[in-house]
């Protein structure tokens, strides 16, 4: 009888501890994430609002399209097409301690670019309309290894309002910003490189 009782208690306690821990989040992160997710399946055209880099920008005179392509409760995949270049996908993830932004860069054959999955993580509550993602340690080490140490100071920002979504990169002496018109959805592009329709 004692063995049966012990076995029953062990099984019952195992069932209790077998549940996964909840993924916690705060209201400003949830609101920001949900504001982007409400556009899931839609694509929007954008234009460069600020680019203070010297020389000709690789974005000059090219059609810029963001596509809120795939959405789950914890992850948003948003390809950023620059003309015929479908190498970039922004990945926004709820981590349980904030939001992460990663840049998934692929080659046309789907293989990873040497510079991929760089990005950052929120350090504070941010706002329902705006979040900042300072470069994380992985990204800093990647940038130094690639000889672009100036990028260790990168902070990426995303803003979302009813009419506009903004992607912005800032660091000392550098600013790049693209605004996307959310009032005029366009035909979504094909899947980005390395992904399937």
PDB file of C-alpha atoms in Angstrom:
ATOM      1  CA  UNK A   1       0.000   0.000   0.000  1.00  0.00           C
ATOM      2  CA  UNK A   2       2.832   2.408   0.909  1.00  0.00           C
ATOM      3  CA  UNK A   3       4.534   1.683  -2.437  1.00  0.00           C
ATOM      4  CA  UNK A   4       1.303   2.402  -4.335  1.00  0.00           C
ATOM      5  CA  UNK A   5       0.805   5.676  -2.454  1.00  0.00           C
ATOM      6  CA  UNK A   6       4.413   6.743  -3.069  1.00  0.00           C
ATOM      7  CA  UNK A   7       4.107   5.918  -6.775  1.00  0.00           C
ATOM      8  CA  UNK A   8       0.843   7.851  -7.044  1.00  0.00           C
ATOM      9  CA  UNK A   9       2.379  10.907  -5.330  1.00  0.00           C
ATOM     10  CA  UNK A  10       5.441  10.736  -7.596  1.00  0.00           C
ATOM     11  CA  UNK A  11       3.297  10.609 -10.731  1.00  0.00           C
ATOM     12  CA  UNK A  12       1.093  13.441  -9.513  1.00  0.00           C
ATOM     13  CA  UNK A  13       4.059  15.655  -8.668  1.00  0.00           C
ATOM     14  CA  UNK A  14       5.689  14.880 -12.041  1.00  0.00           C
ATOM     15  CA  UNK A  15       2.528  16.000 -13.810  1.00  0.00           C
ATOM     16  CA  UNK A  16       2.583  19.297 -11.943  1.00  0.00           C
ATOM     17  CA  UNK A  17       6.220  20.022 -12.825  1.00  0.00           C
ATOM     18  CA  UNK A  18       5.855  18.843 -16.448  1.00  0.00           C
ATOM     19  CA  UNK A  19       4.049  22.022 -17.498  1.00  0.00           C
ATOM     20  CA  UNK A  20       6.248  24.505 -19.372  1.00  0.00           C
ATOM     21  CA  UNK A  21       6.970  27.776 -17.643  1.00  0.00           C
ATOM     22  CA  UNK A  22       4.825  30.663 -18.876  1.00  0.00           C
ATOM     23  CA  UNK A  23       6.381  33.144 -21.291  1.00  0.00           C
ATOM     24  CA  UNK A  24       5.963  36.446 -19.488  1.00  0.00           C
ATOM     25  CA  UNK A  25       5.751  39.850 -21.103  1.00  0.00           C
ATOM     26  CA  UNK A  26       4.840  43.433 -20.202  1.00  0.00           C
ATOM     27  CA  UNK A  27       2.085  45.612 -21.694  1.00  0.00           C
ATOM     28  CA  UNK A  28       4.294  47.920 -23.796  1.00  0.00           C
ATOM     29  CA  UNK A  29       6.105  44.986 -25.408  1.00  0.00           C
ATOM     30  CA  UNK A  30       2.807  43.184 -26.025  1.00  0.00           C
ATOM     31  CA  UNK A  31       1.193  46.280 -27.548  1.00  0.00           C
ATOM     32  CA  UNK A  32       4.152  46.901 -29.863  1.00  0.00           C
ATOM     33  CA  UNK A  33       4.309  43.245 -30.946  1.00  0.00           C
ATOM     34  CA  UNK A  34       0.529  43.061 -31.479  1.00  0.00           C
ATOM     35  CA  UNK A  35       0.455  46.298 -33.494  1.00  0.00           C
ATOM     36  CA  UNK A  36       2.831  44.735 -36.021  1.00  0.00           C
ATOM     37  CA  UNK A  37       1.085  41.351 -35.917  1.00  0.00           C
ATOM     38  CA  UNK A  38      -2.255  42.935 -36.849  1.00  0.00           C
ATOM     39  CA  UNK A  39      -0.754  43.508 -40.314  1.00  0.00           C
ATOM     40  CA  UNK A  40       0.162  39.846 -40.746  1.00  0.00           C
ATOM     41  CA  UNK A  41       0.025  38.752 -44.376  1.00  0.00           C
ATOM     42  CA  UNK A  42       0.247  42.302 -45.690  1.00  0.00           C
ATOM     43  CA  UNK A  43       3.092  44.092 -47.467  1.00  0.00           C
ATOM     44  CA  UNK A  44       3.870  47.792 -47.633  1.00  0.00           C
ATOM     45  CA  UNK A  45       6.149  49.994 -49.702  1.00  0.00           C
ATOM     46  CA  UNK A  46       8.606  52.320 -48.034  1.00  0.00           C
ATOM     47  CA  UNK A  47      11.039  55.099 -48.766  1.00  0.00           C
ATOM     48  CA  UNK A  48      14.337  56.171 -47.251  1.00  0.00           C
ATOM     49  CA  UNK A  49      13.673  59.139 -44.966  1.00  0.00           C
ATOM     50  CA  UNK A  50      17.243  59.545 -43.671  1.00  0.00           C
ATOM     51  CA  UNK A  51      20.569  58.102 -44.834  1.00  0.00           C
ATOM     52  CA  UNK A  52      23.679  60.048 -43.918  1.00  0.00           C
ATOM     53  CA  UNK A  53      26.180  57.479 -45.216  1.00  0.00           C
ATOM     54  CA  UNK A  54      28.770  58.828 -47.611  1.00  0.00           C
ATOM     55  CA  UNK A  55      28.680  57.591 -51.189  1.00  0.00           C
ATOM     56  CA  UNK A  56      25.882  55.998 -53.161  1.00  0.00           C
ATOM     57  CA  UNK A  57      23.478  54.025 -50.985  1.00  0.00           C
ATOM     58  CA  UNK A  58      22.641  50.453 -51.968  1.00  0.00           C
ATOM     59  CA  UNK A  59      19.016  51.474 -51.323  1.00  0.00           C
ATOM     60  CA  UNK A  60      19.042  54.360 -53.817  1.00  0.00           C
ATOM     61  CA  UNK A  61      16.317  54.202 -56.475  1.00  0.00           C
ATOM     62  CA  UNK A  62      15.165  50.726 -55.387  1.00  0.00           C
ATOM     63  CA  UNK A  63      11.695  49.589 -54.411  1.00  0.00           C
ATOM     64  CA  UNK A  64      11.631  48.968 -50.649  1.00  0.00           C
ATOM     65  CA  UNK A  65       9.020  46.527 -49.336  1.00  0.00           C
ATOM     66  CA  UNK A  66       8.331  45.123 -45.882  1.00  0.00           C
ATOM     67  CA  UNK A  67       6.106  42.039 -45.643  1.00  0.00           C
ATOM     68  CA  UNK A  68       4.661  40.946 -42.305  1.00  0.00           C
ATOM     69  CA  UNK A  69       4.888  37.399 -43.550  1.00  0.00           C
ATOM     70  CA  UNK A  70       4.608  34.998 -40.626  1.00  0.00           C
ATOM     71  CA  UNK A  71       3.220  35.573 -37.150  1.00  0.00           C
ATOM     72  CA  UNK A  72       2.946  33.361 -34.074  1.00  0.00           C
ATOM     73  CA  UNK A  73       2.246  34.273 -30.457  1.00  0.00           C
ATOM     74  CA  UNK A  74       5.986  34.685 -29.887  1.00  0.00           C
ATOM     75  CA  UNK A  75       7.616  35.483 -33.248  1.00  0.00           C
ATOM     76  CA  UNK A  76       7.139  37.806 -36.211  1.00  0.00           C
ATOM     77  CA  UNK A  77       9.013  37.277 -39.485  1.00  0.00           C
ATOM     78  CA  UNK A  78       9.165  40.434 -41.587  1.00  0.00           C
ATOM     79  CA  UNK A  79      11.161  40.214 -44.826  1.00  0.00           C
ATOM     80  CA  UNK A  80      12.619  43.512 -46.054  1.00  0.00           C
ATOM     81  CA  UNK A  81      13.016  43.469 -49.848  1.00  0.00           C
ATOM     82  CA  UNK A  82      15.362  45.960 -51.506  1.00  0.00           C
ATOM     83  CA  UNK A  83      14.636  45.853 -55.226  1.00  0.00           C
ATOM     84  CA  UNK A  84      15.278  42.254 -56.336  1.00  0.00           C
ATOM     85  CA  UNK A  85      17.361  41.574 -53.211  1.00  0.00           C
ATOM     86  CA  UNK A  86      15.339  39.282 -50.924  1.00  0.00           C
ATOM     87  CA  UNK A  87      18.196  38.511 -48.549  1.00  0.00           C
ATOM     88  CA  UNK A  88      16.878  40.252 -45.424  1.00  0.00           C
ATOM     89  CA  UNK A  89      14.312  39.127 -42.836  1.00  0.00           C
ATOM     90  CA  UNK A  90      13.687  40.889 -39.543  1.00  0.00           C
ATOM     91  CA  UNK A  91      12.768  38.450 -36.774  1.00  0.00           C
ATOM     92  CA  UNK A  92      11.079  39.927 -33.705  1.00  0.00           C
ATOM     93  CA  UNK A  93      10.767  37.471 -30.817  1.00  0.00           C
ATOM     94  CA  UNK A  94       9.221  37.576 -27.355  1.00  0.00           C
ATOM     95  CA  UNK A  95      11.940  36.173 -25.098  1.00  0.00           C
ATOM     96  CA  UNK A  96      10.374  36.271 -21.650  1.00  0.00           C
ATOM     97  CA  UNK A  97      12.651  39.150 -20.677  1.00  0.00           C
ATOM     98  CA  UNK A  98      11.693  41.540 -23.453  1.00  0.00           C
ATOM     99  CA  UNK A  99      11.831  41.581 -27.243  1.00  0.00           C
ATOM    100  CA  UNK A 100      14.650  40.495 -29.536  1.00  0.00           C
ATOM    101  CA  UNK A 101      15.308  41.787 -33.047  1.00  0.00           C
ATOM    102  CA  UNK A 102      17.489  39.684 -35.340  1.00  0.00           C
ATOM    103  CA  UNK A 103      18.489  40.260 -38.952  1.00  0.00           C
ATOM    104  CA  UNK A 104      18.424  36.969 -40.867  1.00  0.00           C
ATOM    105  CA  UNK A 105      20.592  37.459 -43.972  1.00  0.00           C
ATOM    106  CA  UNK A 106      20.682  34.767 -46.671  1.00  0.00           C
ATOM    107  CA  UNK A 107      22.238  34.236 -50.067  1.00  0.00           C
ATOM    108  CA  UNK A 108      20.054  33.606 -53.103  1.00  0.00           C
ATOM    109  CA  UNK A 109      20.591  29.834 -52.717  1.00  0.00           C
ATOM    110  CA  UNK A 110      19.207  30.059 -49.165  1.00  0.00           C
ATOM    111  CA  UNK A 111      22.518  29.589 -47.355  1.00  0.00           C
ATOM    112  CA  UNK A 112      23.393  31.894 -44.476  1.00  0.00           C
ATOM    113  CA  UNK A 113      25.365  35.038 -45.151  1.00  0.00           C
ATOM    114  CA  UNK A 114      28.518  35.364 -43.040  1.00  0.00           C
ATOM    115  CA  UNK A 115      26.800  38.378 -41.476  1.00  0.00           C
ATOM    116  CA  UNK A 116      23.526  36.992 -40.172  1.00  0.00           C
ATOM    117  CA  UNK A 117      21.414  36.922 -37.019  1.00  0.00           C
ATOM    118  CA  UNK A 118      22.901  40.131 -35.709  1.00  0.00           C
ATOM    119  CA  UNK A 119      20.646  42.436 -33.744  1.00  0.00           C
ATOM    120  CA  UNK A 120      19.755  43.297 -30.207  1.00  0.00           C
ATOM    121  CA  UNK A 121      17.395  43.025 -27.269  1.00  0.00           C
ATOM    122  CA  UNK A 122      15.237  45.572 -25.489  1.00  0.00           C
ATOM    123  CA  UNK A 123      16.723  46.866 -22.233  1.00  0.00           C
ATOM    124  CA  UNK A 124      13.632  48.631 -20.923  1.00  0.00           C
ATOM    125  CA  UNK A 125       9.867  48.889 -21.339  1.00  0.00           C
ATOM    126  CA  UNK A 126      10.053  51.112 -24.381  1.00  0.00           C
ATOM    127  CA  UNK A 127       6.686  52.293 -25.627  1.00  0.00           C
ATOM    128  CA  UNK A 128       3.685  50.684 -27.291  1.00  0.00           C
ATOM    129  CA  UNK A 129       4.651  52.603 -30.453  1.00  0.00           C
ATOM    130  CA  UNK A 130       8.457  52.286 -30.278  1.00  0.00           C
ATOM    131  CA  UNK A 131      11.129  49.841 -29.188  1.00  0.00           C
ATOM    132  CA  UNK A 132      14.929  50.095 -29.216  1.00  0.00           C
ATOM    133  CA  UNK A 133      17.293  47.170 -29.708  1.00  0.00           C
ATOM    134  CA  UNK A 134      20.939  47.952 -28.776  1.00  0.00           C
ATOM    135  CA  UNK A 135      23.460  45.541 -30.305  1.00  0.00           C
ATOM    136  CA  UNK A 136      23.847  42.329 -28.306  1.00  0.00           C
ATOM    137  CA  UNK A 137      27.156  40.637 -27.495  1.00  0.00           C
ATOM    138  CA  UNK A 138      26.937  38.167 -30.403  1.00  0.00           C
ATOM    139  CA  UNK A 139      26.516  41.075 -32.813  1.00  0.00           C
ATOM    140  CA  UNK A 140      29.381  43.072 -31.318  1.00  0.00           C
ATOM    141  CA  UNK A 141      31.756  40.133 -31.637  1.00  0.00           C
ATOM    142  CA  UNK A 142      30.567  39.487 -35.199  1.00  0.00           C
ATOM    143  CA  UNK A 143      31.129  43.123 -36.186  1.00  0.00           C
ATOM    144  CA  UNK A 144      34.644  43.204 -34.704  1.00  0.00           C
ATOM    145  CA  UNK A 145      35.510  39.909 -36.415  1.00  0.00           C
ATOM    146  CA  UNK A 146      34.322  41.335 -39.743  1.00  0.00           C
ATOM    147  CA  UNK A 147      36.338  44.523 -39.374  1.00  0.00           C
ATOM    148  CA  UNK A 148      33.363  46.843 -38.881  1.00  0.00           C
ATOM    149  CA  UNK A 149      33.952  47.660 -35.224  1.00  0.00           C
ATOM    150  CA  UNK A 150      32.102  50.963 -35.612  1.00  0.00           C
ATOM    151  CA  UNK A 151      28.905  48.896 -35.715  1.00  0.00           C
ATOM    152  CA  UNK A 152      29.263  47.700 -32.110  1.00  0.00           C
ATOM    153  CA  UNK A 153      27.450  50.905 -31.149  1.00  0.00           C
ATOM    154  CA  UNK A 154      24.442  50.069 -33.322  1.00  0.00           C
ATOM    155  CA  UNK A 155      20.951  50.515 -31.954  1.00  0.00           C
ATOM    156  CA  UNK A 156      18.027  49.503 -34.114  1.00  0.00           C
ATOM    157  CA  UNK A 157      14.674  51.119 -33.528  1.00  0.00           C
ATOM    158  CA  UNK A 158      11.234  50.286 -34.800  1.00  0.00           C
ATOM    159  CA  UNK A 159       8.215  52.574 -34.606  1.00  0.00           C
ATOM    160  CA  UNK A 160       4.628  51.658 -35.405  1.00  0.00           C
ATOM    161  CA  UNK A 161       1.730  54.089 -35.691  1.00  0.00           C
ATOM    162  CA  UNK A 162      -1.614  53.639 -37.482  1.00  0.00           C
ATOM    163  CA  UNK A 163      -0.260  55.131 -40.730  1.00  0.00           C
ATOM    164  CA  UNK A 164       3.450  54.339 -40.690  1.00  0.00           C
ATOM    165  CA  UNK A 165       6.018  51.736 -39.689  1.00  0.00           C
ATOM    166  CA  UNK A 166       9.619  52.920 -39.326  1.00  0.00           C
ATOM    167  CA  UNK A 167      12.872  50.967 -39.268  1.00  0.00           C
ATOM    168  CA  UNK A 168      15.812  53.002 -38.004  1.00  0.00           C
ATOM    169  CA  UNK A 169      19.512  52.320 -37.399  1.00  0.00           C
ATOM    170  CA  UNK A 170      21.553  54.753 -35.330  1.00  0.00           C
ATOM    171  CA  UNK A 171      25.082  54.903 -33.945  1.00  0.00           C
ATOM    172  CA  UNK A 172      27.579  57.699 -33.449  1.00  0.00           C
ATOM    173  CA  UNK A 173      27.781  59.594 -36.738  1.00  0.00           C
ATOM    174  CA  UNK A 174      25.340  57.287 -38.556  1.00  0.00           C
ATOM    175  CA  UNK A 175      21.590  57.312 -39.117  1.00  0.00           C
ATOM    176  CA  UNK A 176      19.477  55.318 -41.543  1.00  0.00           C
ATOM    177  CA  UNK A 177      15.673  55.372 -41.536  1.00  0.00           C
ATOM    178  CA  UNK A 178      12.981  53.909 -43.776  1.00  0.00           C
ATOM    179  CA  UNK A 179       9.286  54.774 -43.432  1.00  0.00           C
ATOM    180  CA  UNK A 180       6.617  52.374 -44.718  1.00  0.00           C
ATOM    181  CA  UNK A 181       3.102  53.568 -45.596  1.00  0.00           C
ATOM    182  CA  UNK A 182       0.657  51.312 -43.720  1.00  0.00           C
ATOM    183  CA  UNK A 183      -2.372  52.922 -45.357  1.00  0.00           C
ATOM    184  CA  UNK A 184      -1.668  51.343 -48.769  1.00  0.00           C
ATOM    185  CA  UNK A 185      -1.065  47.570 -48.680  1.00  0.00           C
ATOM    186  CA  UNK A 186       0.537  46.189 -51.827  1.00  0.00           C
ATOM    187  CA  UNK A 187       0.735  42.718 -53.358  1.00  0.00           C
ATOM    188  CA  UNK A 188       3.061  40.675 -51.126  1.00  0.00           C
ATOM    189  CA  UNK A 189       6.345  39.615 -52.715  1.00  0.00           C
ATOM    190  CA  UNK A 190       7.599  36.056 -53.027  1.00  0.00           C
ATOM    191  CA  UNK A 191       9.238  34.425 -50.025  1.00  0.00           C
ATOM    192  CA  UNK A 192      12.621  35.819 -49.043  1.00  0.00           C
ATOM    193  CA  UNK A 193      15.713  33.810 -49.869  1.00  0.00           C
ATOM    194  CA  UNK A 194      15.973  30.688 -47.726  1.00  0.00           C
ATOM    195  CA  UNK A 195      12.232  30.586 -46.943  1.00  0.00           C
ATOM    196  CA  UNK A 196       9.337  28.868 -48.715  1.00  0.00           C
ATOM    197  CA  UNK A 197       5.963  30.265 -49.857  1.00  0.00           C
TER     198      UNK A 197
END
